[in-house]
Coordinates of C-alpha atoms and ligand atoms in Angstrom, one line a residue:
M85 CA 11.6 18.9 -29.2
Q86 CA 9.4 20.8 -32.1
K87 CA 7.8 23.0 -29.2
K88 CA 11.4 24.4 -28.0
P89 CA 12.2 28.0 -29.0
W90 CA 15.6 26.5 -30.9
Y91 CA 13.3 24.6 -33.2
R92 CA 11.6 27.9 -34.5
N93 CA 15.3 28.9 -35.4
F94 CA 15.9 25.7 -37.4
L95 CA 12.5 26.4 -39.5
N96 CA 13.0 30.3 -40.0
D97 CA 14.7 30.5 -43.0
L98 CA 12.2 28.0 -44.7
I99 CA 9.5 30.0 -43.2
E100 CA 10.7 33.4 -44.6
A101 CA 11.3 31.6 -48.2
L102 CA 7.4 30.6 -48.3
P103 CA 4.9 33.0 -49.8
R104 CA 1.7 33.8 -48.0
G105 CA -1.4 32.2 -48.7
E106 CA -0.2 29.7 -51.1
R107 CA -0.9 25.8 -51.0
L108 CA 1.5 23.8 -49.1
L109 CA 2.4 20.0 -48.9
D110 CA 4.7 19.1 -46.0
V111 CA 5.7 15.6 -46.5
G112 CA 6.8 13.6 -43.0
T113 CA 5.1 16.2 -41.3
G114 CA 5.4 14.6 -38.0
P115 CA 3.6 16.7 -35.3
A116 CA 3.1 19.5 -38.0
K117 CA 4.7 22.4 -36.3
L118 CA 5.7 23.9 -39.6
L119 CA 2.4 23.5 -40.9
Q120 CA 0.9 25.0 -37.4
I121 CA 3.3 28.1 -37.8
L122 CA 2.7 28.6 -41.7
R123 CA -1.4 28.4 -41.0
R124 CA -1.0 30.9 -38.3
E125 CA 1.5 33.7 -39.5
K126 CA 1.0 33.1 -43.3
S127 CA -2.5 31.9 -43.9
M128 CA -1.1 29.1 -46.1
E129 CA -3.4 26.3 -47.2
C130 CA -1.5 23.5 -45.4
T131 CA -1.6 19.7 -46.1
G132 CA 0.6 17.2 -44.0
I133 CA 1.3 13.5 -44.9
D134 CA 3.0 11.1 -42.9
T135 CA 3.6 7.1 -42.6
S136 CA 2.9 7.1 -38.9
E137 CA -0.6 7.7 -37.7
L138 CA 0.8 8.0 -34.2
M139 CA 2.6 11.2 -35.4
L140 CA -0.8 12.5 -37.1
E141 CA -2.4 12.0 -33.7
E142 CA 0.2 14.2 -32.2
A143 CA -0.2 16.7 -34.9
R144 CA -4.1 16.8 -34.5
K145 CA -3.5 17.6 -30.8
E146 CA -1.1 20.3 -31.6
L147 CA -3.1 21.8 -34.2
D148 CA -6.2 22.1 -32.0
G149 CA -8.8 22.7 -34.7
E150 CA -6.5 24.8 -36.9
E151 CA -7.6 24.4 -40.6
V152 CA -4.7 21.8 -41.9
A153 CA -5.5 18.8 -44.0
L154 CA -3.5 15.5 -42.8
F155 CA -3.4 12.2 -44.5
C156 CA -1.8 8.9 -43.3
V157 CA 0.0 7.5 -46.4
K158 CA 1.9 4.0 -47.0
K159 CA 5.6 4.3 -47.5
D160 CA 5.8 3.0 -51.3
E161 CA 2.3 4.2 -52.6
S162 CA 1.5 7.2 -54.5
F163 CA 0.4 10.6 -52.9
P164 CA -3.4 10.9 -52.5
F165 CA -3.4 14.1 -54.8
E166 CA -4.0 15.4 -58.2
R167 CA -1.2 16.7 -60.3
N168 CA -0.4 20.3 -59.6
S169 CA -2.3 20.2 -56.3
F170 CA 0.4 22.3 -54.5
D171 CA 2.5 25.3 -55.1
H172 CA 5.2 24.2 -52.8
V173 CA 6.3 20.9 -51.0
T174 CA 8.4 20.8 -48.0
L175 CA 10.6 18.0 -46.6
C176 CA 11.9 18.8 -42.9
N177 CA 14.1 16.5 -41.2
V178 CA 13.0 13.6 -43.4
L179 CA 15.1 12.7 -46.5
F180 CA 18.5 12.3 -44.8
N181 CA 17.0 9.3 -42.7
L182 CA 15.5 7.3 -45.7
E183 CA 17.0 4.7 -48.0
P184 CA 17.8 6.1 -51.5
E185 CA 14.8 4.3 -53.0
T186 CA 12.6 5.9 -50.6
C187 CA 13.9 9.3 -51.0
Y188 CA 13.5 8.9 -54.8
H189 CA 9.9 7.8 -54.5
L190 CA 9.1 10.7 -52.3
L191 CA 10.8 13.2 -54.6
E192 CA 8.9 11.6 -57.7
E193 CA 5.6 12.0 -55.8
S194 CA 6.6 15.4 -54.6
L195 CA 7.1 16.6 -58.2
H196 CA 4.2 15.0 -59.4
V197 CA 1.8 16.7 -57.1
L198 CA 3.8 20.3 -57.3
N199 CA 2.9 23.2 -59.9
P200 CA 5.5 23.1 -62.3
A201 CA 6.1 26.9 -61.4
G202 CA 6.4 25.8 -58.0
K203 CA 9.5 25.0 -55.6
L204 CA 10.4 21.9 -53.5
F205 CA 12.3 22.6 -50.2
V206 CA 14.3 20.1 -48.2
L207 CA 15.5 21.1 -44.6
T208 CA 18.1 19.0 -43.3
P209 CA 20.7 19.2 -40.2
T210 CA 24.4 19.4 -41.5
G211 CA 25.9 17.5 -38.5
R212 CA 28.5 20.0 -38.5
G213 CA 29.4 23.0 -36.0
G214 CA 30.5 21.0 -33.3
F215 CA 29.3 21.2 -29.4
W216 CA 31.4 24.1 -28.8
K217 CA 29.6 26.4 -31.5
L218 CA 26.3 25.0 -30.4
S219 CA 26.9 25.8 -26.6
R220 CA 28.2 29.5 -27.8
K221 CA 25.0 30.1 -29.9
Y222 CA 22.5 28.2 -28.2
F223 CA 23.1 27.2 -24.5
S224 CA 20.2 27.5 -22.2
W225 CA 18.1 24.8 -20.6
Q226 CA 15.2 25.3 -22.7
N227 CA 17.7 24.4 -25.7
L228 CA 19.0 20.9 -24.0
S229 CA 17.0 19.0 -26.7
M230 CA 19.1 20.4 -29.5
Y231 CA 22.4 18.7 -28.1
I232 CA 20.2 15.5 -28.2
W233 CA 19.2 16.5 -31.9
Y234 CA 22.5 17.3 -33.2
A235 CA 24.3 14.2 -31.6
A236 CA 21.4 12.0 -33.0
T237 CA 21.4 13.1 -36.6
R238 CA 25.1 14.1 -37.1
S239 CA 26.5 11.0 -38.8
R240 CA 23.4 10.6 -40.9
A241 CA 23.2 14.3 -41.8
R242 CA 27.1 14.6 -42.5
A243 CA 26.4 11.3 -44.9
W244 CA 23.5 13.1 -46.8
A245 CA 26.1 16.2 -47.3
E246 CA 28.6 14.4 -48.6
K247 CA 26.2 12.4 -51.1
H248 CA 24.8 15.3 -52.8
Y249 CA 21.9 13.4 -53.5
L250 CA 19.4 16.1 -54.2
E251 CA 21.9 17.9 -56.5
S252 CA 22.4 14.7 -58.6
Y253 CA 18.6 14.2 -58.6
A254 CA 17.9 17.7 -59.8
K255 CA 20.5 17.5 -62.5
E256 CA 19.2 14.0 -63.8
K257 CA 15.7 15.8 -64.1
G258 CA 17.0 19.1 -65.9
L259 CA 16.0 21.1 -62.8
R260 CA 17.4 23.9 -60.9
Y261 CA 19.2 23.3 -57.6
T262 CA 20.2 25.9 -55.0
T263 CA 21.7 25.2 -51.5
R264 CA 22.5 27.4 -48.5
E265 CA 23.5 27.1 -45.0
V266 CA 21.0 28.2 -42.3
F267 CA 20.5 28.1 -38.6
D268 CA 24.1 29.0 -38.1
G269 CA 25.5 26.4 -40.3
F270 CA 23.6 23.7 -38.1
A271 CA 21.2 23.0 -41.1
I272 CA 21.2 23.4 -44.8
L273 CA 18.1 24.3 -47.0
E274 CA 18.1 22.7 -50.6
V275 CA 15.7 23.8 -53.2
I276 CA 14.6 22.3 -56.5
C277 CA 12.5 24.1 -59.2
G278 CA 11.6 24.0 -62.8
D279 CA 12.9 27.5 -63.8
Ligands
SAM785 C1 12.3 13.5 -38.0 S1 10.5 13.3 -38.0 C2 10.4 15.1 -38.8 C3 9.2 15.6 -38.5 C4 8.8 17.1 -39.1 N1 9.0 17.1 -40.6 C5 9.6 18.0 -38.4 O1 10.6 18.6 -38.7 O2 9.4 18.2 -37.0 C6 10.4 12.4 -39.9 C7 8.9 12.0 -40.0 O3 8.8 11.6 -41.4 C8 8.1 10.6 -41.6 N2 8.4 9.8 -42.6 C9 9.3 8.9 -42.6 N3 9.3 7.9 -43.8 C10 8.0 8.7 -44.4 C11 7.7 8.4 -45.8 N4 8.0 7.4 -46.5 N5 6.6 8.9 -46.3 C12 6.0 10.1 -45.2 N6 6.5 10.4 -44.2 C13 7.4 9.4 -43.8 C14 8.0 10.0 -40.1 O4 6.8 9.2 -39.7 C15 8.2 11.2 -39.2 O5 7.3 11.6 -38.5

């Protein structure tokens, strides 16, 4: 799925928002498609973590020697990094699938390792738009997996949007929260930062 053309469109606004050359941690990196792009196109210092060794194996194959650090972590453990180790943290397609306690843990850990002037980006499907809009915008044999992604994520994605979890979290921590729809309304990009 991550190799298909539509997945690049899903990531595009996030890629554009990230400055060149800075230190990035991608939490729940999976096959590390985002890191592969950011390493090649923006020369970022990339680190990815995931709880699945199988996913990280896949990532190593995809990265094919590209300079990206990958770590396998346990679900409830602290991230293996010092305070202020990263300028940005990304969570793509991750939080909306998890229980609130796990989301909370990942957010706390992300803020712990993030530079206080840095930003935390969360990219999530919206579950909105419908099959008709999807077909109008993206119909092509190469994009068939987008239909599967849309159908598989729709109900959890809508539940995530309705909970306003990140907005409440940012408020509780006294942090700034912004949100905008991206990917023709099929995804939402939420940002938390200190200023
Ligand atoms: C749907 S995949 C998304 C992968 C990638 N971010 C992307 O957008 O293509 C979710 C990933 O999050 C990982 N994951 C789930 N729970 C996690 C946790 N508590 N800590 C780190 N990674 C986790 C899964 O193993 C999986 O690789």
